[in-house]
Amino acid sequence: MNPRAGGSRRSELRSPALSPLVRPSKPSIDPRAFVLVAGACLVACAARAPEPEPVVAIAGDGPAVIAAGGSEPSGATSSPRQRPWVWETDEPRARARAAREGVPLVVYLSADWSGASIAMAREVWSDPRILLQSTPLVALRIDLTEETPDAELRAARYGATAVPMTVVLDAEGHEAARLSGQCTVEEVLAAIRKAAADP
């Protein structure tokens, strides 16, 4: 075998002119297939049962306001399931709703300058046992941060001698419990049970 011919043959095999360059092609997506897959995903997502709305904290000037994402459908019967705690801030509306529904009213008087109010917001009102307690009620938060005649009148209406103060009224509007200063989750739940049991 002629070494020269072998060398020439090897160079021919490596020559770009004789061995075409093979470039990998990018996979192409058929737009129709993409639309079909996307549509199937949307249908599958829509067919799933809706997840319950999360309970969210809405930042404000005072303690966190707890609100539920949705409401029960009209005509639905009330069940003993747990319901999220929702703070009302309009006193006449909260009182009217408690009277209309025949449920206890929890009145919480607080102020931003009160360390005990801040601790209550963090340790009591955000506790899952409070947020998801099962007794139907109306919760009213009264902010006494600003020293105004209106704030003084509201504090006097509930006989607030300290801040924070939690007053629990039964369905008839009579005081069932009064918790002065910082209190515990257990004390709040006991006051709610007492108000709910009062005739």
PDB file of C-alpha atoms in Angstrom:
ATOM      1  CA  MET A   1       0.000   0.000   0.000  1.00  0.00           C
ATOM      2  CA  ASN A   2       1.286   3.389  -0.950  1.00  0.00           C
ATOM      3  CA  PRO A   3       1.633   5.580   2.143  1.00  0.00           C
ATOM      4  CA  ARG A   4       1.179   8.622   0.025  1.00  0.00           C
ATOM      5  CA  ALA A   5      -2.140   7.397  -1.304  1.00  0.00           C
ATOM      6  CA  GLY A   6      -3.273   6.493   2.240  1.00  0.00           C
ATOM      7  CA  GLY A   7      -2.389   9.948   3.492  1.00  0.00           C
ATOM      8  CA  SER A   8      -4.196  11.516   0.577  1.00  0.00           C
ATOM      9  CA  ARG A   9      -7.246   9.361   1.261  1.00  0.00           C
ATOM     10  CA  ARG A  10      -7.260  10.348   4.953  1.00  0.00           C
ATOM     11  CA  SER A  11      -7.080  14.022   4.069  1.00  0.00           C
ATOM     12  CA  GLU A  12      -9.929  13.565   1.632  1.00  0.00           C
ATOM     13  CA  LEU A  13     -12.106  12.044   4.354  1.00  0.00           C
ATOM     14  CA  ARG A  14     -11.450  14.989   6.628  1.00  0.00           C
ATOM     15  CA  SER A  15     -11.897  17.587   3.956  1.00  0.00           C
ATOM     16  CA  PRO A  16     -14.941  19.786   4.535  1.00  0.00           C
ATOM     17  CA  ALA A  17     -15.633  19.766   0.840  1.00  0.00           C
ATOM     18  CA  LEU A  18     -16.054  16.001   0.812  1.00  0.00           C
ATOM     19  CA  SER A  19     -17.732  15.474   4.211  1.00  0.00           C
ATOM     20  CA  PRO A  20     -20.632  17.842   4.595  1.00  0.00           C
ATOM     21  CA  LEU A  21     -21.028  19.506   7.943  1.00  0.00           C
ATOM     22  CA  VAL A  22     -23.893  18.055   9.907  1.00  0.00           C
ATOM     23  CA  ARG A  23     -25.589  20.667  12.035  1.00  0.00           C
ATOM     24  CA  PRO A  24     -28.155  19.615  14.602  1.00  0.00           C
ATOM     25  CA  SER A  25     -31.458  21.233  13.808  1.00  0.00           C
ATOM     26  CA  LYS A  26     -33.540  22.918  16.501  1.00  0.00           C
ATOM     27  CA  PRO A  27     -36.726  21.061  17.305  1.00  0.00           C
ATOM     28  CA  SER A  28     -39.625  22.949  15.861  1.00  0.00           C
ATOM     29  CA  ILE A  29     -42.961  23.194  17.635  1.00  0.00           C
ATOM     30  CA  ASP A  30     -46.019  23.026  15.517  1.00  0.00           C
ATOM     31  CA  PRO A  31     -48.132  26.068  16.552  1.00  0.00           C
ATOM     32  CA  ARG A  32     -51.305  24.007  16.278  1.00  0.00           C
ATOM     33  CA  ALA A  33     -49.937  21.410  18.702  1.00  0.00           C
ATOM     34  CA  PHE A  34     -48.938  24.181  21.114  1.00  0.00           C
ATOM     35  CA  VAL A  35     -52.446  25.646  21.043  1.00  0.00           C
ATOM     36  CA  LEU A  36     -53.970  22.209  21.640  1.00  0.00           C
ATOM     37  CA  VAL A  37     -51.697  21.492  24.627  1.00  0.00           C
ATOM     38  CA  ALA A  38     -52.302  24.946  26.121  1.00  0.00           C
ATOM     39  CA  GLY A  39     -56.051  24.521  25.677  1.00  0.00           C
ATOM     40  CA  ALA A  40     -55.956  21.105  27.354  1.00  0.00           C
ATOM     41  CA  CYS A  41     -54.068  22.595  30.308  1.00  0.00           C
ATOM     42  CA  LEU A  42     -56.650  25.355  30.684  1.00  0.00           C
ATOM     43  CA  VAL A  43     -59.520  22.866  30.589  1.00  0.00           C
ATOM     44  CA  ALA A  44     -57.787  20.647  33.167  1.00  0.00           C
ATOM     45  CA  CYS A  45     -57.161  23.614  35.477  1.00  0.00           C
ATOM     46  CA  ALA A  46     -60.742  24.833  35.169  1.00  0.00           C
ATOM     47  CA  ALA A  47     -62.106  21.343  35.903  1.00  0.00           C
ATOM     48  CA  ARG A  48     -60.361  21.122  39.284  1.00  0.00           C
ATOM     49  CA  ALA A  49     -62.420  21.871  42.366  1.00  0.00           C
ATOM     50  CA  PRO A  50     -61.743  25.421  43.547  1.00  0.00           C
ATOM     51  CA  GLU A  51     -59.444  25.639  46.516  1.00  0.00           C
ATOM     52  CA  PRO A  52     -60.704  27.547  49.551  1.00  0.00           C
ATOM     53  CA  GLU A  53     -59.673  31.174  49.628  1.00  0.00           C
ATOM     54  CA  PRO A  54     -56.765  31.827  51.987  1.00  0.00           C
ATOM     55  CA  VAL A  55     -57.150  33.935  55.081  1.00  0.00           C
ATOM     56  CA  VAL A  56     -55.064  37.031  54.583  1.00  0.00           C
ATOM     57  CA  ALA A  57     -53.856  39.769  56.856  1.00  0.00           C
ATOM     58  CA  ILE A  58     -54.526  43.264  55.576  1.00  0.00           C
ATOM     59  CA  ALA A  59     -52.016  45.743  56.917  1.00  0.00           C
ATOM     60  CA  GLY A  60     -53.457  48.823  58.555  1.00  0.00           C
ATOM     61  CA  ASP A  61     -52.754  51.404  61.195  1.00  0.00           C
ATOM     62  CA  GLY A  62     -53.720  49.112  64.058  1.00  0.00           C
ATOM     63  CA  PRO A  63     -53.678  45.376  64.607  1.00  0.00           C
ATOM     64  CA  ALA A  64     -53.931  43.199  61.556  1.00  0.00           C
ATOM     65  CA  VAL A  65     -57.365  43.053  60.003  1.00  0.00           C
ATOM     66  CA  ILE A  66     -58.223  39.490  59.138  1.00  0.00           C
ATOM     67  CA  ALA A  67     -60.414  38.919  56.100  1.00  0.00           C
ATOM     68  CA  ALA A  68     -61.622  35.876  54.223  1.00  0.00           C
ATOM     69  CA  GLY A  69     -61.238  35.767  50.473  1.00  0.00           C
ATOM     70  CA  GLY A  70     -64.795  34.691  49.626  1.00  0.00           C
ATOM     71  CA  SER A  71     -68.290  34.448  50.997  1.00  0.00           C
ATOM     72  CA  GLU A  72     -70.792  31.643  51.280  1.00  0.00           C
ATOM     73  CA  PRO A  73     -73.211  31.294  48.386  1.00  0.00           C
ATOM     74  CA  SER A  74     -76.646  32.810  48.937  1.00  0.00           C
ATOM     75  CA  GLY A  75     -79.123  30.389  50.407  1.00  0.00           C
ATOM     76  CA  ALA A  76     -76.362  28.277  51.974  1.00  0.00           C
ATOM     77  CA  THR A  77     -77.148  27.078  55.448  1.00  0.00           C
ATOM     78  CA  SER A  78     -74.793  27.908  58.253  1.00  0.00           C
ATOM     79  CA  SER A  79     -72.822  24.900  59.393  1.00  0.00           C
ATOM     80  CA  PRO A  80     -70.674  24.395  62.475  1.00  0.00           C
ATOM     81  CA  ARG A  81     -67.561  24.548  60.304  1.00  0.00           C
ATOM     82  CA  GLN A  82     -64.843  26.986  61.226  1.00  0.00           C
ATOM     83  CA  ARG A  83     -65.253  30.500  59.858  1.00  0.00           C
ATOM     84  CA  PRO A  84     -62.455  33.058  59.544  1.00  0.00           C
ATOM     85  CA  TRP A  85     -62.337  35.957  61.973  1.00  0.00           C
ATOM     86  CA  VAL A  86     -63.252  39.241  60.256  1.00  0.00           C
ATOM     87  CA  TRP A  87     -62.694  42.609  61.938  1.00  0.00           C
ATOM     88  CA  GLU A  88     -65.335  45.283  61.467  1.00  0.00           C
ATOM     89  CA  THR A  89     -64.239  48.883  61.965  1.00  0.00           C
ATOM     90  CA  ASP A  90     -67.623  50.603  61.597  1.00  0.00           C
ATOM     91  CA  GLU A  91     -69.243  50.481  65.055  1.00  0.00           C
ATOM     92  CA  PRO A  92     -72.903  51.159  64.095  1.00  0.00           C
ATOM     93  CA  ARG A  93     -72.714  48.611  61.287  1.00  0.00           C
ATOM     94  CA  ALA A  94     -71.102  45.986  63.550  1.00  0.00           C
ATOM     95  CA  ARG A  95     -73.724  46.507  66.283  1.00  0.00           C
ATOM     96  CA  ALA A  96     -76.567  46.323  63.745  1.00  0.00           C
ATOM     97  CA  ARG A  97     -75.180  43.148  62.198  1.00  0.00           C
ATOM     98  CA  ALA A  98     -74.740  41.443  65.593  1.00  0.00           C
ATOM     99  CA  ALA A  99     -78.340  42.347  66.519  1.00  0.00           C
ATOM    100  CA  ARG A 100     -79.707  41.232  63.129  1.00  0.00           C
ATOM    101  CA  GLU A 101     -77.869  37.890  63.233  1.00  0.00           C
ATOM    102  CA  GLY A 102     -78.459  37.367  66.970  1.00  0.00           C
ATOM    103  CA  VAL A 103     -74.775  36.670  67.698  1.00  0.00           C
ATOM    104  CA  PRO A 104     -72.242  37.916  70.273  1.00  0.00           C
ATOM    105  CA  LEU A 105     -70.242  41.085  69.607  1.00  0.00           C
ATOM    106  CA  VAL A 106     -66.536  41.140  70.477  1.00  0.00           C
ATOM    107  CA  VAL A 107     -65.343  44.734  70.916  1.00  0.00           C
ATOM    108  CA  TYR A 108     -61.571  45.235  70.974  1.00  0.00           C
ATOM    109  CA  LEU A 109     -60.239  48.681  71.886  1.00  0.00           C
ATOM    110  CA  SER A 110     -56.591  49.218  71.002  1.00  0.00           C
ATOM    111  CA  ALA A 111     -54.009  51.870  70.165  1.00  0.00           C
ATOM    112  CA  ASP A 112     -50.813  51.882  68.129  1.00  0.00           C
ATOM    113  CA  TRP A 113     -48.872  53.427  71.022  1.00  0.00           C
ATOM    114  CA  SER A 114     -49.793  50.535  73.341  1.00  0.00           C
ATOM    115  CA  GLY A 115     -47.192  47.775  73.577  1.00  0.00           C
ATOM    116  CA  ALA A 116     -49.841  45.409  74.942  1.00  0.00           C
ATOM    117  CA  SER A 117     -52.041  46.103  71.878  1.00  0.00           C
ATOM    118  CA  ILE A 118     -49.148  45.227  69.587  1.00  0.00           C
ATOM    119  CA  ALA A 119     -48.509  42.028  71.567  1.00  0.00           C
ATOM    120  CA  MET A 120     -52.225  41.113  71.377  1.00  0.00           C
ATOM    121  CA  ALA A 121     -52.208  41.585  67.596  1.00  0.00           C
ATOM    122  CA  ARG A 122     -49.188  39.328  67.264  1.00  0.00           C
ATOM    123  CA  GLU A 123     -49.948  36.660  69.871  1.00  0.00           C
ATOM    124  CA  VAL A 124     -53.740  36.526  70.287  1.00  0.00           C
ATOM    125  CA  TRP A 125     -55.623  37.881  67.277  1.00  0.00           C
ATOM    126  CA  SER A 126     -53.364  36.081  64.799  1.00  0.00           C
ATOM    127  CA  ASP A 127     -53.599  32.723  66.622  1.00  0.00           C
ATOM    128  CA  PRO A 128     -55.325  30.015  64.495  1.00  0.00           C
ATOM    129  CA  ARG A 129     -57.585  29.094  67.429  1.00  0.00           C
ATOM    130  CA  ILE A 130     -58.992  32.636  67.310  1.00  0.00           C
ATOM    131  CA  LEU A 131     -58.961  33.083  63.538  1.00  0.00           C
ATOM    132  CA  LEU A 132     -60.840  29.853  62.889  1.00  0.00           C
ATOM    133  CA  GLN A 133     -62.987  29.526  65.999  1.00  0.00           C
ATOM    134  CA  SER A 134     -66.426  28.126  65.250  1.00  0.00           C
ATOM    135  CA  THR A 135     -68.784  30.378  67.255  1.00  0.00           C
ATOM    136  CA  PRO A 136     -70.721  32.776  64.990  1.00  0.00           C
ATOM    137  CA  LEU A 137     -69.997  36.340  66.105  1.00  0.00           C
ATOM    138  CA  VAL A 138     -69.238  39.876  64.987  1.00  0.00           C
ATOM    139  CA  ALA A 139     -65.812  41.315  65.846  1.00  0.00           C
ATOM    140  CA  LEU A 140     -65.349  45.085  66.133  1.00  0.00           C
ATOM    141  CA  ARG A 141     -61.949  46.761  66.420  1.00  0.00           C
ATOM    142  CA  ILE A 142     -61.953  50.327  67.757  1.00  0.00           C
ATOM    143  CA  ASP A 143     -58.738  52.282  67.216  1.00  0.00           C
ATOM    144  CA  LEU A 144     -57.980  54.728  70.037  1.00  0.00           C
ATOM    145  CA  THR A 145     -54.574  55.796  68.692  1.00  0.00           C
ATOM    146  CA  GLU A 146     -55.605  59.408  68.047  1.00  0.00           C
ATOM    147  CA  GLU A 147     -56.661  61.370  71.121  1.00  0.00           C
ATOM    148  CA  THR A 148     -59.826  62.879  69.695  1.00  0.00           C
ATOM    149  CA  PRO A 149     -63.191  63.613  71.333  1.00  0.00           C
ATOM    150  CA  ASP A 150     -64.673  60.778  69.250  1.00  0.00           C
ATOM    151  CA  ALA A 151     -62.069  58.311  70.548  1.00  0.00           C
ATOM    152  CA  GLU A 152     -62.715  59.431  74.139  1.00  0.00           C
ATOM    153  CA  LEU A 153     -66.463  59.008  73.643  1.00  0.00           C
ATOM    154  CA  ARG A 154     -66.019  55.505  72.248  1.00  0.00           C
ATOM    155  CA  ALA A 155     -63.680  54.533  75.109  1.00  0.00           C
ATOM    156  CA  ALA A 156     -66.180  55.881  77.648  1.00  0.00           C
ATOM    157  CA  ARG A 157     -69.066  53.998  75.966  1.00  0.00           C
ATOM    158  CA  TYR A 158     -67.304  50.709  76.751  1.00  0.00           C
ATOM    159  CA  GLY A 159     -65.875  51.838  80.097  1.00  0.00           C
ATOM    160  CA  ALA A 160     -62.308  51.392  78.887  1.00  0.00           C
ATOM    161  CA  THR A 161     -59.968  51.931  81.821  1.00  0.00           C
ATOM    162  CA  ALA A 162     -56.958  50.431  80.059  1.00  0.00           C
ATOM    163  CA  VAL A 163     -55.764  49.830  76.522  1.00  0.00           C
ATOM    164  CA  PRO A 164     -56.139  47.251  75.162  1.00  0.00           C
ATOM    165  CA  MET A 165     -59.542  46.209  76.405  1.00  0.00           C
ATOM    166  CA  THR A 166     -61.778  43.435  75.088  1.00  0.00           C
ATOM    167  CA  VAL A 167     -65.494  43.567  75.854  1.00  0.00           C
ATOM    168  CA  VAL A 168     -67.710  40.659  74.792  1.00  0.00           C
ATOM    169  CA  LEU A 169     -71.448  41.285  74.499  1.00  0.00           C
ATOM    170  CA  ASP A 170     -74.036  38.527  74.208  1.00  0.00           C
ATOM    171  CA  ALA A 171     -76.668  38.361  71.453  1.00  0.00           C
ATOM    172  CA  GLU A 172     -78.951  40.658  73.499  1.00  0.00           C
ATOM    173  CA  GLY A 173     -76.225  43.307  73.776  1.00  0.00           C
ATOM    174  CA  HIS A 174     -75.481  42.692  77.471  1.00  0.00           C
ATOM    175  CA  GLU A 175     -71.895  42.501  78.660  1.00  0.00           C
ATOM    176  CA  ALA A 176     -70.849  38.873  79.136  1.00  0.00           C
ATOM    177  CA  ALA A 177     -67.131  39.398  79.751  1.00  0.00           C
ATOM    178  CA  ARG A 178     -64.544  42.146  80.098  1.00  0.00           C
ATOM    179  CA  LEU A 179     -60.825  41.517  79.633  1.00  0.00           C
ATOM    180  CA  SER A 180     -58.705  44.470  80.672  1.00  0.00           C
ATOM    181  CA  GLY A 181     -55.171  44.803  79.340  1.00  0.00           C
ATOM    182  CA  GLN A 182     -53.298  42.059  77.543  1.00  0.00           C
ATOM    183  CA  CYS A 183     -55.065  38.697  77.737  1.00  0.00           C
ATOM    184  CA  THR A 184     -54.548  35.191  76.397  1.00  0.00           C
ATOM    185  CA  VAL A 185     -56.180  33.199  73.609  1.00  0.00           C
ATOM    186  CA  GLU A 186     -57.813  30.940  76.209  1.00  0.00           C
ATOM    187  CA  GLU A 187     -59.351  33.926  78.033  1.00  0.00           C
ATOM    188  CA  VAL A 188     -60.788  35.325  74.785  1.00  0.00           C
ATOM    189  CA  LEU A 189     -62.231  31.947  73.759  1.00  0.00           C
ATOM    190  CA  ALA A 190     -63.753  31.448  77.229  1.00  0.00           C
ATOM    191  CA  ALA A 191     -65.374  34.909  77.027  1.00  0.00           C
ATOM    192  CA  ILE A 192     -66.809  34.096  73.579  1.00  0.00           C
ATOM    193  CA  ARG A 193     -68.205  30.762  74.833  1.00  0.00           C
ATOM    194  CA  LYS A 194     -69.770  32.520  77.816  1.00  0.00           C
ATOM    195  CA  ALA A 195     -71.406  35.151  75.576  1.00  0.00           C
ATOM    196  CA  ALA A 196     -72.711  32.489  73.207  1.00  0.00           C
ATOM    197  CA  ALA A 197     -74.181  30.454  76.119  1.00  0.00           C
ATOM    198  CA  ASP A 198     -75.936  33.456  77.755  1.00  0.00           C
ATOM    199  CA  PRO A 199     -79.688  33.500  76.989  1.00  0.00           C
TER     200      PRO A 199
END
